[in-house]
Tab-separated table of C-alpha atoms and ligand atoms in Angstrom:
chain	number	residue	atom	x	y	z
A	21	UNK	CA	11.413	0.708	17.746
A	22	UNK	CA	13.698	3.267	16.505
A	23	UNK	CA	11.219	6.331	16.197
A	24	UNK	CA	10.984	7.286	20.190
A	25	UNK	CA	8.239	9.824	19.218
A	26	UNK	CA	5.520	7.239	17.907
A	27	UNK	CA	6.924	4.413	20.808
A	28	UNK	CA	5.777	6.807	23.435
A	29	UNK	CA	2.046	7.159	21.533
A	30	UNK	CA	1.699	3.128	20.921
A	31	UNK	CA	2.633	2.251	24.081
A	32	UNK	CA	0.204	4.871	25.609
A	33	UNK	CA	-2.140	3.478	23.610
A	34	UNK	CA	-1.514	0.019	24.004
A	35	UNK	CA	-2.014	0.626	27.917
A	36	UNK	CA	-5.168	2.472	27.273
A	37	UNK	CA	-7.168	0.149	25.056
A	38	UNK	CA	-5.719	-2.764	27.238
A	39	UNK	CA	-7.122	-1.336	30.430
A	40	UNK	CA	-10.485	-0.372	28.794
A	41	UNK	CA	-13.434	-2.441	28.276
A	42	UNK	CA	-14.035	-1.860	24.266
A	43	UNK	CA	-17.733	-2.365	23.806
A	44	UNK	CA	-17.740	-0.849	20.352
A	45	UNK	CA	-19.866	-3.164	18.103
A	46	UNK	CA	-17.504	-2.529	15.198
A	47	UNK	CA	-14.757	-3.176	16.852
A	48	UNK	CA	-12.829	-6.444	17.731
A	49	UNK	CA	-9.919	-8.386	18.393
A	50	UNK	CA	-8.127	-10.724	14.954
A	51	UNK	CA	-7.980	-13.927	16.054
A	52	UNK	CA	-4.106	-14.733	17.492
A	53	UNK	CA	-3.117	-16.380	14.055
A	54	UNK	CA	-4.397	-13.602	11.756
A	55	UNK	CA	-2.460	-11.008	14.043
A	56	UNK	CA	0.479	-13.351	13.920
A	57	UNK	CA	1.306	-14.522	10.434
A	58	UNK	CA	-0.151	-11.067	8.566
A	59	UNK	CA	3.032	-9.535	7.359
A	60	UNK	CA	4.725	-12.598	6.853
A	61	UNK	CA	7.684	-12.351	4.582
A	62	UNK	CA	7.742	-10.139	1.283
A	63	UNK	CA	4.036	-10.316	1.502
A	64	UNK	CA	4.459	-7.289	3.964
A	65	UNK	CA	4.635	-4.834	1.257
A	66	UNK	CA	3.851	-6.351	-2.404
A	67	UNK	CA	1.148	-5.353	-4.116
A	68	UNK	CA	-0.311	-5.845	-7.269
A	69	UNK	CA	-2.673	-3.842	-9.597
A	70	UNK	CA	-5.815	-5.870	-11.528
A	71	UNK	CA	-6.577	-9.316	-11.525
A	72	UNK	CA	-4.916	-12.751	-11.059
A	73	UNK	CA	-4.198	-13.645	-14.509
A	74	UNK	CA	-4.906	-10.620	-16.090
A	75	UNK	CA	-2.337	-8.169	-14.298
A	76	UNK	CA	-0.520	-5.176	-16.395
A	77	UNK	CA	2.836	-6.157	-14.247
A	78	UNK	CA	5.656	-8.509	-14.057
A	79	UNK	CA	6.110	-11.510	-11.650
A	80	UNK	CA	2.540	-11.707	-9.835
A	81	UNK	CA	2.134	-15.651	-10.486
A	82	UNK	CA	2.334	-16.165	-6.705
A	83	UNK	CA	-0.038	-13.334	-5.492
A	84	UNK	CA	-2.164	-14.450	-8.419
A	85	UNK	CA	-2.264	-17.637	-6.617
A	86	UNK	CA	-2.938	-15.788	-3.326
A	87	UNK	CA	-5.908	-13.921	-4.626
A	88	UNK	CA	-7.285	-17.043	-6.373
A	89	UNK	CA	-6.836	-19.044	-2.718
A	90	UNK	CA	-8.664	-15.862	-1.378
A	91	UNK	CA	-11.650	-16.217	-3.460
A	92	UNK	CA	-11.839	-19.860	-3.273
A	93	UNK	CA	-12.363	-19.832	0.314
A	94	UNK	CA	-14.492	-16.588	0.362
A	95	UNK	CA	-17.022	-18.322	-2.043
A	96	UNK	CA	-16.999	-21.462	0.059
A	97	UNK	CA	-17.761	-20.319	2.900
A	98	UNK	CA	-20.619	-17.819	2.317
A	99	UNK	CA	-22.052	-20.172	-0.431
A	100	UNK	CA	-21.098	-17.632	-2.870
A	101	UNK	CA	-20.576	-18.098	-6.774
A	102	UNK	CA	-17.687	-15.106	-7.387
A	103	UNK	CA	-15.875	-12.899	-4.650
A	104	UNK	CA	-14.020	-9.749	-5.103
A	105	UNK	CA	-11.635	-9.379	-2.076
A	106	UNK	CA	-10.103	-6.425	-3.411
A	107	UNK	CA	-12.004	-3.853	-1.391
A	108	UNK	CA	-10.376	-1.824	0.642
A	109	UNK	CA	-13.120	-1.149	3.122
A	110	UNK	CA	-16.584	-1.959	2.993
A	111	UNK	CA	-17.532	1.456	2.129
A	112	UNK	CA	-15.434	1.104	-0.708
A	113	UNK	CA	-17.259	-2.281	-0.944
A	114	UNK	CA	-20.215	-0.858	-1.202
A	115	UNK	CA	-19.823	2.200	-3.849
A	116	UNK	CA	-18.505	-0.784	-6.050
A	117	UNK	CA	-21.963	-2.955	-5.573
A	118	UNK	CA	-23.378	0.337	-6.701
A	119	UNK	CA	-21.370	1.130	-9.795
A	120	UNK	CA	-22.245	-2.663	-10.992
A	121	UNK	CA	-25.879	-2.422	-10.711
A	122	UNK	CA	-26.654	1.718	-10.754
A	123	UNK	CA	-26.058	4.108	-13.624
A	124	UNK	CA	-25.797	7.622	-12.230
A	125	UNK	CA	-29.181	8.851	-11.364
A	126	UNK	CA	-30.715	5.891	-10.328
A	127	UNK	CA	-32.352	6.018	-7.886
A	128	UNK	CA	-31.493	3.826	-4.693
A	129	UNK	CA	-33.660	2.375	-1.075
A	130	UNK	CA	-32.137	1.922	1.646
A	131	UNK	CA	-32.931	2.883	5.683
A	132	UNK	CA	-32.515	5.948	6.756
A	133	UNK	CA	-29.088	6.884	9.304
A	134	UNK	CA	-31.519	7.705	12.171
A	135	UNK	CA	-32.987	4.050	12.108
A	136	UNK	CA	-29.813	2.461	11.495
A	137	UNK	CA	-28.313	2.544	8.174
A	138	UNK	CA	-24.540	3.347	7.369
A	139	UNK	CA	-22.931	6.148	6.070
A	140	UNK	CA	-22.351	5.079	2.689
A	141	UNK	CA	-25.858	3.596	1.933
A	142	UNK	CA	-26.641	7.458	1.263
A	143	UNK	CA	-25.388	9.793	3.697
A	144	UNK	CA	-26.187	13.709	2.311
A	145	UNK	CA	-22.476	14.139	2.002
A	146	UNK	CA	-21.373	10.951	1.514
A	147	UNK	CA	-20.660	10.542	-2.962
A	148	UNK	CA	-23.406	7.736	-2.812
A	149	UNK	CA	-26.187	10.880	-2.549
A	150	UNK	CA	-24.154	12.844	-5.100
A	151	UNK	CA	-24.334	10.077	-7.964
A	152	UNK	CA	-28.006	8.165	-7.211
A	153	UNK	CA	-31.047	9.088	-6.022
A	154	UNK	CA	-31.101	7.912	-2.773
A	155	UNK	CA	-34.537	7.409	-1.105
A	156	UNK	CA	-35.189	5.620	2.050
A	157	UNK	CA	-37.833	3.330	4.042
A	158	UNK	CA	-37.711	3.306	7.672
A	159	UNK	CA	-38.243	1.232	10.979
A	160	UNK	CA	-41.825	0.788	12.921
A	161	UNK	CA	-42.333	3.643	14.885
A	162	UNK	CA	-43.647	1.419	17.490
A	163	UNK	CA	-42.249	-1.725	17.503
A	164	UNK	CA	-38.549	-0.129	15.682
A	165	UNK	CA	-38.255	-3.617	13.615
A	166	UNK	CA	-38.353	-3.757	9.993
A	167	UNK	CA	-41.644	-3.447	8.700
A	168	UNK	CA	-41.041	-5.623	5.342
A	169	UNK	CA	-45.150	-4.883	3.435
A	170	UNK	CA	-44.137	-0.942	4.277
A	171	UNK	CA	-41.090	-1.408	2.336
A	172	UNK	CA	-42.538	-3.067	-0.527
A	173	UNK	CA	-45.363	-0.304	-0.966
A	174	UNK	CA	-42.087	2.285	-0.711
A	175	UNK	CA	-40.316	0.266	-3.125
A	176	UNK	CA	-43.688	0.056	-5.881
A	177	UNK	CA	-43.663	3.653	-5.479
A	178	UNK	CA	-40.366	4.731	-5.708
A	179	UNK	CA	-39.297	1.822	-8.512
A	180	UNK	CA	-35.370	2.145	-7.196
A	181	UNK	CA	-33.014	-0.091	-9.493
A	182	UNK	CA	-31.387	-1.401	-6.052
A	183	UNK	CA	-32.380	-1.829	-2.347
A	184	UNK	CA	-29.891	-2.135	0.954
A	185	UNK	CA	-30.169	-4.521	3.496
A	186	UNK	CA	-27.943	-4.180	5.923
A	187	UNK	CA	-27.370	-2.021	9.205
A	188	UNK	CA	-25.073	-0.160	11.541
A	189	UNK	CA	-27.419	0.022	14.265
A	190	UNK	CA	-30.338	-2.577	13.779
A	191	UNK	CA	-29.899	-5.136	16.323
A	192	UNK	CA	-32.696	-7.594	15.231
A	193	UNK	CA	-32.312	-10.273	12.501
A	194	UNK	CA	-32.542	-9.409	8.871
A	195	UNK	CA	-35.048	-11.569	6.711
A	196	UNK	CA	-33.042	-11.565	3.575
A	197	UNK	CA	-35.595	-13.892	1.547
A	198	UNK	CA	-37.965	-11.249	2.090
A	199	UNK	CA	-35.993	-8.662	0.828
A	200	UNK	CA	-34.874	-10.544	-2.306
A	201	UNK	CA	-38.887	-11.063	-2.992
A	202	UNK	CA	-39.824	-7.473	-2.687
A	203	UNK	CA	-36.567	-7.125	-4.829
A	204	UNK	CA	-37.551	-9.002	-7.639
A	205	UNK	CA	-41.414	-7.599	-7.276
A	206	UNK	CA	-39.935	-4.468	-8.434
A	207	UNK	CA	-36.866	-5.263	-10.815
A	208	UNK	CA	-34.171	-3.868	-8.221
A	209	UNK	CA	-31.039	-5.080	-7.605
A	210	UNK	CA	-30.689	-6.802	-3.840
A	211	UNK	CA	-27.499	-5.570	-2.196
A	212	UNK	CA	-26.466	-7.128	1.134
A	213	UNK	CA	-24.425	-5.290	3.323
A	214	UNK	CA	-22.948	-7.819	6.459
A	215	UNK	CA	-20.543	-5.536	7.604
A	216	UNK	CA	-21.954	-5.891	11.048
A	217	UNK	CA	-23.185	-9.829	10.967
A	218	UNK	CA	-20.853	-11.056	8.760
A	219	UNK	CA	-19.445	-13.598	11.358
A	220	UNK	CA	-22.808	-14.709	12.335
A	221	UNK	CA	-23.596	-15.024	9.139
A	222	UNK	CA	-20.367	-17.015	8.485
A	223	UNK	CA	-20.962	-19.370	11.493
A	224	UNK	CA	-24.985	-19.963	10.056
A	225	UNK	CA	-26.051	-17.957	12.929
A	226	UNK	CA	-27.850	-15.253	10.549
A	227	UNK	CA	-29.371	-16.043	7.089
A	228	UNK	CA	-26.942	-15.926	4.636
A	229	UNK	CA	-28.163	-13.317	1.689
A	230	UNK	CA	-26.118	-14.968	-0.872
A	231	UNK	CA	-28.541	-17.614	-0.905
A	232	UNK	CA	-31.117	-15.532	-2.295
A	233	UNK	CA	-28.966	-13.842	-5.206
A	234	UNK	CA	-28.304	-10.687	-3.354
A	235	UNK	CA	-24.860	-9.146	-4.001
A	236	UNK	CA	-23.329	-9.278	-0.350
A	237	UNK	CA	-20.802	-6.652	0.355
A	238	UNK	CA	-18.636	-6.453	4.197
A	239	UNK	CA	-16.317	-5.034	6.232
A	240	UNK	CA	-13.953	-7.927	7.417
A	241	UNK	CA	-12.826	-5.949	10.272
A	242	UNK	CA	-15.956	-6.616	12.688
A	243	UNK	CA	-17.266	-9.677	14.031
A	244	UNK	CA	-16.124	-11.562	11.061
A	245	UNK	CA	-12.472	-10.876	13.269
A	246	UNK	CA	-10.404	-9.885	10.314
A	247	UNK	CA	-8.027	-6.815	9.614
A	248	UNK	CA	-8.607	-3.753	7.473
A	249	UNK	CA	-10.710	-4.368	4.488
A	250	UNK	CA	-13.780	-5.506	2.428
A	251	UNK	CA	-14.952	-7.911	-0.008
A	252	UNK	CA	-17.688	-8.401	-2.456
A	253	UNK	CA	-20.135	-11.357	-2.962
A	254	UNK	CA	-22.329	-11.688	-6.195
A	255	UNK	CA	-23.780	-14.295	-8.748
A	256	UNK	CA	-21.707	-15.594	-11.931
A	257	UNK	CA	-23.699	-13.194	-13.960
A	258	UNK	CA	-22.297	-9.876	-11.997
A	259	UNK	CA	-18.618	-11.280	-12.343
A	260	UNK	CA	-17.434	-8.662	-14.920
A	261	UNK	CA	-19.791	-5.783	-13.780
A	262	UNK	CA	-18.526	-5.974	-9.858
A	263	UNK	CA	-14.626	-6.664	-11.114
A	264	UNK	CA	-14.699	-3.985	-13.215
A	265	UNK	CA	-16.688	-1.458	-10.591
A	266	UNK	CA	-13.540	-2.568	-8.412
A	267	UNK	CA	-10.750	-2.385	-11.187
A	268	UNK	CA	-10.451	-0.024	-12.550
A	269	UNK	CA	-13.493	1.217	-11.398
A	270	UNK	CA	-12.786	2.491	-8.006
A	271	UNK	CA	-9.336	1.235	-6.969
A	272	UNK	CA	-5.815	0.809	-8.396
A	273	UNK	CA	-3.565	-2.016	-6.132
A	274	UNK	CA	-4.683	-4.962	-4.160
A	275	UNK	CA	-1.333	-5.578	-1.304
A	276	UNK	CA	-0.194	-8.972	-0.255
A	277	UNK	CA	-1.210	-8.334	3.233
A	278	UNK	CA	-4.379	-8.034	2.953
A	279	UNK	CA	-4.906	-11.363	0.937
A	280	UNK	CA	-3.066	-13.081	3.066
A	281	UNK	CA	-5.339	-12.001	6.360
A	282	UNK	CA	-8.179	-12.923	4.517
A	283	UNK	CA	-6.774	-16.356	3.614
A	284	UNK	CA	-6.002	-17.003	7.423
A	285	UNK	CA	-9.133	-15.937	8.862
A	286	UNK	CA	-10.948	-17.614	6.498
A	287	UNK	CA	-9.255	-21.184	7.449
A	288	UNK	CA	-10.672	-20.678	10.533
A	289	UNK	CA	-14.314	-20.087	10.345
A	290	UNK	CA	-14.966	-23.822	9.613
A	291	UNK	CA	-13.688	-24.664	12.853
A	292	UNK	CA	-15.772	-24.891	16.061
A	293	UNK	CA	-13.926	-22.601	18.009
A	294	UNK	CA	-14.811	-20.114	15.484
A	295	UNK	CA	-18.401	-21.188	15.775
A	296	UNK	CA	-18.464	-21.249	19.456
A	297	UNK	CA	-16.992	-17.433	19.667
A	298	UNK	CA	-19.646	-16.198	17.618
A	299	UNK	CA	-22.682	-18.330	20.056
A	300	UNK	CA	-20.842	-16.721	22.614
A	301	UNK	CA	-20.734	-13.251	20.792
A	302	UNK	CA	-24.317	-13.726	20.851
A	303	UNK	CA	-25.707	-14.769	23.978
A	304	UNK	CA	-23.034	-12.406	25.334
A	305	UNK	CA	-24.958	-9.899	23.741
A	306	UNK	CA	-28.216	-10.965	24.617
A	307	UNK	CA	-27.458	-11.348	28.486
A	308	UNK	CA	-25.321	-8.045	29.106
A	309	UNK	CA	-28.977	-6.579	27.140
A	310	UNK	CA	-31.372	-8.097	29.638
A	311	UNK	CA	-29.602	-6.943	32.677
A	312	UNK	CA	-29.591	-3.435	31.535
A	313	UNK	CA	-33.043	-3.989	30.897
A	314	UNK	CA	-33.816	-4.885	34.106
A	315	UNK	CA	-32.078	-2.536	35.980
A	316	UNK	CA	-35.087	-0.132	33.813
A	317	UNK	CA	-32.584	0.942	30.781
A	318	UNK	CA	-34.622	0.608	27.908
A	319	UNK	CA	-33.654	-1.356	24.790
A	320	UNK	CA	-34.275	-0.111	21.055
A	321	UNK	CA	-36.749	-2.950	19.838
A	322	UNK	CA	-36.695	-4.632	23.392
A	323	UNK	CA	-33.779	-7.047	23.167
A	324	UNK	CA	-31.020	-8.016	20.738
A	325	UNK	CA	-31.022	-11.184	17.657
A	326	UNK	CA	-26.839	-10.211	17.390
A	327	UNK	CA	-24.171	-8.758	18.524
A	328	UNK	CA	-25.298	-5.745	19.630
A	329	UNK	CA	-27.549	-3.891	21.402
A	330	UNK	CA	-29.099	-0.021	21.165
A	331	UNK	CA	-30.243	1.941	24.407
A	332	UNK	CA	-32.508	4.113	24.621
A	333	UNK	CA	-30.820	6.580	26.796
A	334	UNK	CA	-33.079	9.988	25.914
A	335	UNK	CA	-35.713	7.905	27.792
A	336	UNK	CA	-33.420	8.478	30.937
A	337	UNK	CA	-32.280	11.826	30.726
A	338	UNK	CA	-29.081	11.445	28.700
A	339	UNK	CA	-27.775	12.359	25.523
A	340	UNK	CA	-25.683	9.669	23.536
A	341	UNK	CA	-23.133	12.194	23.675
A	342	UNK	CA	-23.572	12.117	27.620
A	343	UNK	CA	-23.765	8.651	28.050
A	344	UNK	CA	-20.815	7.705	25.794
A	345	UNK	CA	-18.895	10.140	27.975
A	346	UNK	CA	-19.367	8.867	31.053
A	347	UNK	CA	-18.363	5.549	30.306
A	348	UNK	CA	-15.458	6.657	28.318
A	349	UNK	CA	-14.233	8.545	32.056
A	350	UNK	CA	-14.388	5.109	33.553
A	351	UNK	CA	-13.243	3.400	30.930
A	352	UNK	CA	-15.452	1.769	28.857
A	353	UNK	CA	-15.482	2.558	25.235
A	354	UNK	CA	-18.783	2.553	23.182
A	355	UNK	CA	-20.718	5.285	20.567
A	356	UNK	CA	-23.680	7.253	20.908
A	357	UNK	CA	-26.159	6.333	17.809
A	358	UNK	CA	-29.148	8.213	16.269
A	359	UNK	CA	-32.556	6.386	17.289
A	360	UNK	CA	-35.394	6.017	14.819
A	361	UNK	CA	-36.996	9.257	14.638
A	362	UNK	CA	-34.541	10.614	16.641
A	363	UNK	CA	-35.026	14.155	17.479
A	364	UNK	CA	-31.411	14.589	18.224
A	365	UNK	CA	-29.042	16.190	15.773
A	366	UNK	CA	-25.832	13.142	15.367
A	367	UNK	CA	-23.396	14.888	17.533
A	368	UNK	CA	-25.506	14.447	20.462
A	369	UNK	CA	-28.349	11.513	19.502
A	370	UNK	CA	-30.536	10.116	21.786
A	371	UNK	CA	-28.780	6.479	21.773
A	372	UNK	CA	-25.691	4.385	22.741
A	373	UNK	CA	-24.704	1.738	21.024
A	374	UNK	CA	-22.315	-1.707	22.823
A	375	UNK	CA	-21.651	-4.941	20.828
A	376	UNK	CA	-19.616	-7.825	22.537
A	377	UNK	CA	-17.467	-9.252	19.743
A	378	UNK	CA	-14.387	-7.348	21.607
A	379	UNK	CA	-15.110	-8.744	25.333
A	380	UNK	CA	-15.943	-11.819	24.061
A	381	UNK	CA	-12.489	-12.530	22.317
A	382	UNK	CA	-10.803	-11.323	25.345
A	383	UNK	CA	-12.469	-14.096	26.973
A	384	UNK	CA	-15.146	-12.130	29.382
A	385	UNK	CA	-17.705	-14.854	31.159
A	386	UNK	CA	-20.858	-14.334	32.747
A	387	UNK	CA	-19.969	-13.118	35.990
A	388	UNK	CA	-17.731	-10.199	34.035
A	389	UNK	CA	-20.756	-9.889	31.883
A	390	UNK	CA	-22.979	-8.950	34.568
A	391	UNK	CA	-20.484	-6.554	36.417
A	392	UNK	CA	-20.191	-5.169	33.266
A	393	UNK	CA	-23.461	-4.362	32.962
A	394	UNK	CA	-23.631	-3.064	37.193
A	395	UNK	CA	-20.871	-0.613	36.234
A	396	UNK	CA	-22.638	1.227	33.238
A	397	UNK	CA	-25.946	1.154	34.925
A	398	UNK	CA	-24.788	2.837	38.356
A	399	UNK	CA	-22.863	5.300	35.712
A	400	UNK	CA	-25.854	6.328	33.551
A	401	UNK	CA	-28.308	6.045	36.467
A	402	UNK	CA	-26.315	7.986	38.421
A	403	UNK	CA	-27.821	11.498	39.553
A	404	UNK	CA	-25.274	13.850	39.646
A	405	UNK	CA	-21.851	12.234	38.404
A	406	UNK	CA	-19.727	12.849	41.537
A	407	UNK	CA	-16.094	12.486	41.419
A	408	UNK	CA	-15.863	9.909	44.265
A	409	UNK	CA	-18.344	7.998	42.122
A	410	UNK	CA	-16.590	7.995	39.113
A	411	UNK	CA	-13.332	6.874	40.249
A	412	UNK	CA	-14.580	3.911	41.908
A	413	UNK	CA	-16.222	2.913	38.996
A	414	UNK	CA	-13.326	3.823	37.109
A	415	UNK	CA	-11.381	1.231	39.654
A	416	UNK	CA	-13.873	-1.591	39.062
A	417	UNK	CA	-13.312	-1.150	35.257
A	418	UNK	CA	-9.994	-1.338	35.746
A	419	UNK	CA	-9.593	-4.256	37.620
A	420	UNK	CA	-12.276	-6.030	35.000
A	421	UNK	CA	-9.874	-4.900	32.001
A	422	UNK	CA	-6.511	-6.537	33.701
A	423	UNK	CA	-7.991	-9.312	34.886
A	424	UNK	CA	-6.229	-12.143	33.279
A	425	UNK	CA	-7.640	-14.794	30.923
A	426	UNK	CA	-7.160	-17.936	29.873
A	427	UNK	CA	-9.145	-17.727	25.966
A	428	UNK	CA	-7.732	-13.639	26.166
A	429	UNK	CA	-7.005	-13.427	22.736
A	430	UNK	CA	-4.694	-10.271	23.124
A	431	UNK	CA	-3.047	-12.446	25.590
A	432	UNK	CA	0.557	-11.597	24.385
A	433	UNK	CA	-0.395	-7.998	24.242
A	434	UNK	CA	-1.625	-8.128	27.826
A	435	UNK	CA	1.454	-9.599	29.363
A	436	UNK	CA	3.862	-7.400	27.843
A	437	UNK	CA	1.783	-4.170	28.794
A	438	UNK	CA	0.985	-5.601	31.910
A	439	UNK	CA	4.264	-6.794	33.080
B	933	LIG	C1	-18.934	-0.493	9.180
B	933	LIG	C2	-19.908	-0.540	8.074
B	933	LIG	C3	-19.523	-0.317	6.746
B	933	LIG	C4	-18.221	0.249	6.349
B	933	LIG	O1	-17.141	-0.380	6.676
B	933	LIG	P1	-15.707	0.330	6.567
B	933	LIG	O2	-14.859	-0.864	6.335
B	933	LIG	O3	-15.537	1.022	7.853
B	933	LIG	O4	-15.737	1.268	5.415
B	933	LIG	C5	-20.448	-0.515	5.746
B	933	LIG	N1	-21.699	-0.871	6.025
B	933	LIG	C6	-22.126	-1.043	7.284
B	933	LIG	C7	-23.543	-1.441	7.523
B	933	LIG	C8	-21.249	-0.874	8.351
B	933	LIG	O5	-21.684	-0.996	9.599
């Protein structure tokens, strides 16, 4: 690279984020192909504007045919009867499910932040709560699952013209049939939000909402292993409305790049590697949960259906904020996260929040699993948070994170960082 300046910062952070242990549930690794053939050719930089077919410039017939592959294998795979894969995020995914379906004013259900809901499913200051009328139904205080009768008598009262499914922070299945029926009970719009379980959902691990008529939006980003971006699922019937929420709705060009990531990744979720990562993902998930657990770390809703899992750490004498910290001083990257009800403002929350997509395409097995889990217990268990303490854990970390391999899907990365 010629620009010394941003060399020094990549290769700083290549080193750092190659000796951490990234248990971010939104994060994850592409698979090696989709990191490998992304910016192959011209397709680098081209870009287009509108739709394949339909485009207002010159000499697009081979991106047209891109898009069109794109879609093709989108709509196969999740069952689905039109995709949009023009979204640049899945926020972005999302305000265009709304703009289909919603006329401003509307009024819109989905679950609060606190219990789990993103952002842009009606964040105060987010331009979702500035154009609808956002309302919300909540978890079980008890039990912290999805209390589906409660949010049909919220949804009789409150008569919204669309309802979210969907989480940031809900590690329990989703019954999407269930939503679609309290849907139709009340004339609202189902919209499906898989940013988090879209590669469960993809390898028939999770329901798949598009079954029920929902409109599905993602991120492609998470444990579906993509790069940057979003796409859109819907019936025939909400073609034009969700095309035209996109373009020229919300959005001007669609690049190359992108469509081209999308293609790859896609050709690989039929295989049974791609199945297998995503078991793995799973019972990943499920183990590195019990063993907290048992070492008396308490888990939001007792256990995990996913990828992820939600501690309770207010219940032993942490903030999120606290918590996150200390791992991220040995090492180990995750978020602090809002509990139901929590009584936390954001900043500090009463939760943390680890997913395994990340070690699990790096290749971790059980016995990294459950040192995994020894580390962050001894480091939020720990009394005081000595220094001695902390850099030995900060050593085991470190020798977990540079451990070679074999199915380390950063593998190239590795070597050259490591060498
Ligand atoms: C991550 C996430 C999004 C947004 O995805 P971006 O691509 O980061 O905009 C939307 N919905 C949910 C539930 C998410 O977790």
């Amino acid at each position: 690279m010629e620009d010394i300046e941003l060399e020094k910062l990549l290769r700083y952070e290549d080193k750092h984020y190659l000796g951490s242990v990234d248990l971010i549930a939104a994060s994850n690794a592409p698979t090696a192909t989709v990191r490998a053939n992304t910016s192959w050719g011209v397709a680098q930089f081209r870009s287009a504007e509108g739709y394949p077919g339909r485009r207002p410039y010159a000499g697009c017939a081979n991106i047209d045919a891109v898009e069109q592959l794109a879609i093709r294998r989108v709509c196969k795979v999740f069952d689905a009867e039109h995709a949009n894969v023009q979204p640049l995020s899945g926020s972005l995914a999302n305000l265009a499910a709304y703009r289909a379906v919603l006329q401003p004013g509307d009024t819109l259900l989905s679950l609060s932040m606190n219990a789990g809901g993103h952002l842009s499913h009606g964040h105060p200051k987010h331009l979702v709560s500035s154009k609808y009328k956002v309302v919300h139904y909540s978890v079980d205080p008890i039990t912290r699952l999805l209390n589906y009768d409660e949010i049909l008598l919220i949804a009789r009262q409150e008569r919204p013209k669309a309802i979210v499914a969907g989480y940031s922070a809900y590690p329990r299945v989703i019954d999407f049939t269930r939503f679609a029926e309290i849907a139709h009970d009340v004339g609202a719009k189902l919209i499906a939000d898989i940013s988090h379980i879209a590669g469960l959902v993809a390898a028939g691990l999770h329901e798949n909402p598009s079954l029920t008529g929902a409109i599905v939006t993602t991120s492609v980003e998470k444990t579906l292993r993509g790069t940057r971006g979003g796409f859109i699922l819907c019936p025939a019937a909400l073609r034009s409305a969700v095309d035209t929420a996109v373009f020229p709705g919300l959005q001007s060009s669609v690049g190359l790049a992108g469509l081209v990531s999308l293609c790859l990744l896609l050709s690989e979720i039929g295989s049974a590697s791609f199945r297998r990562y995503q078991e793995r993902v799973v019972q990943n998930a499920r183990f590195l949960g019990s063993l907290l657990s048992d070492h008396g770390i308490p888990l939001v809703t007792g256990g995990t259906d996913t990828h992820m899992i939600v501690l309770d750490v207010y219940a032993i004498g942490l903030t999120g904020r606290d918590a996150e910290k200390r791992l991220e001083e040995i090492g180990i990257l995750s978020n602090r996260n809002l509990l139901p009800f929590d009584p936390l403002p954001p900043f500090k929350a009463s939760g943390l929040r680890l997913g395994t997509p990340t070690i699990t395409a790096r290749g971790y097995d059980e016995s990294d699993i459950r040192e995994v889990s020894e580390i962050i217990a001894s480091a939020l268990l720990a009394d005081g948070w000595e220094n001695a303490q902390r850099n030995s854990l900060r050593d085991r970390v470190s020798e977990l994170a540079w451990q070679p391999r074999a199915e380390d899907t950063l593998k190239d990365l590795y070597l050259r960082v490591h060498s």
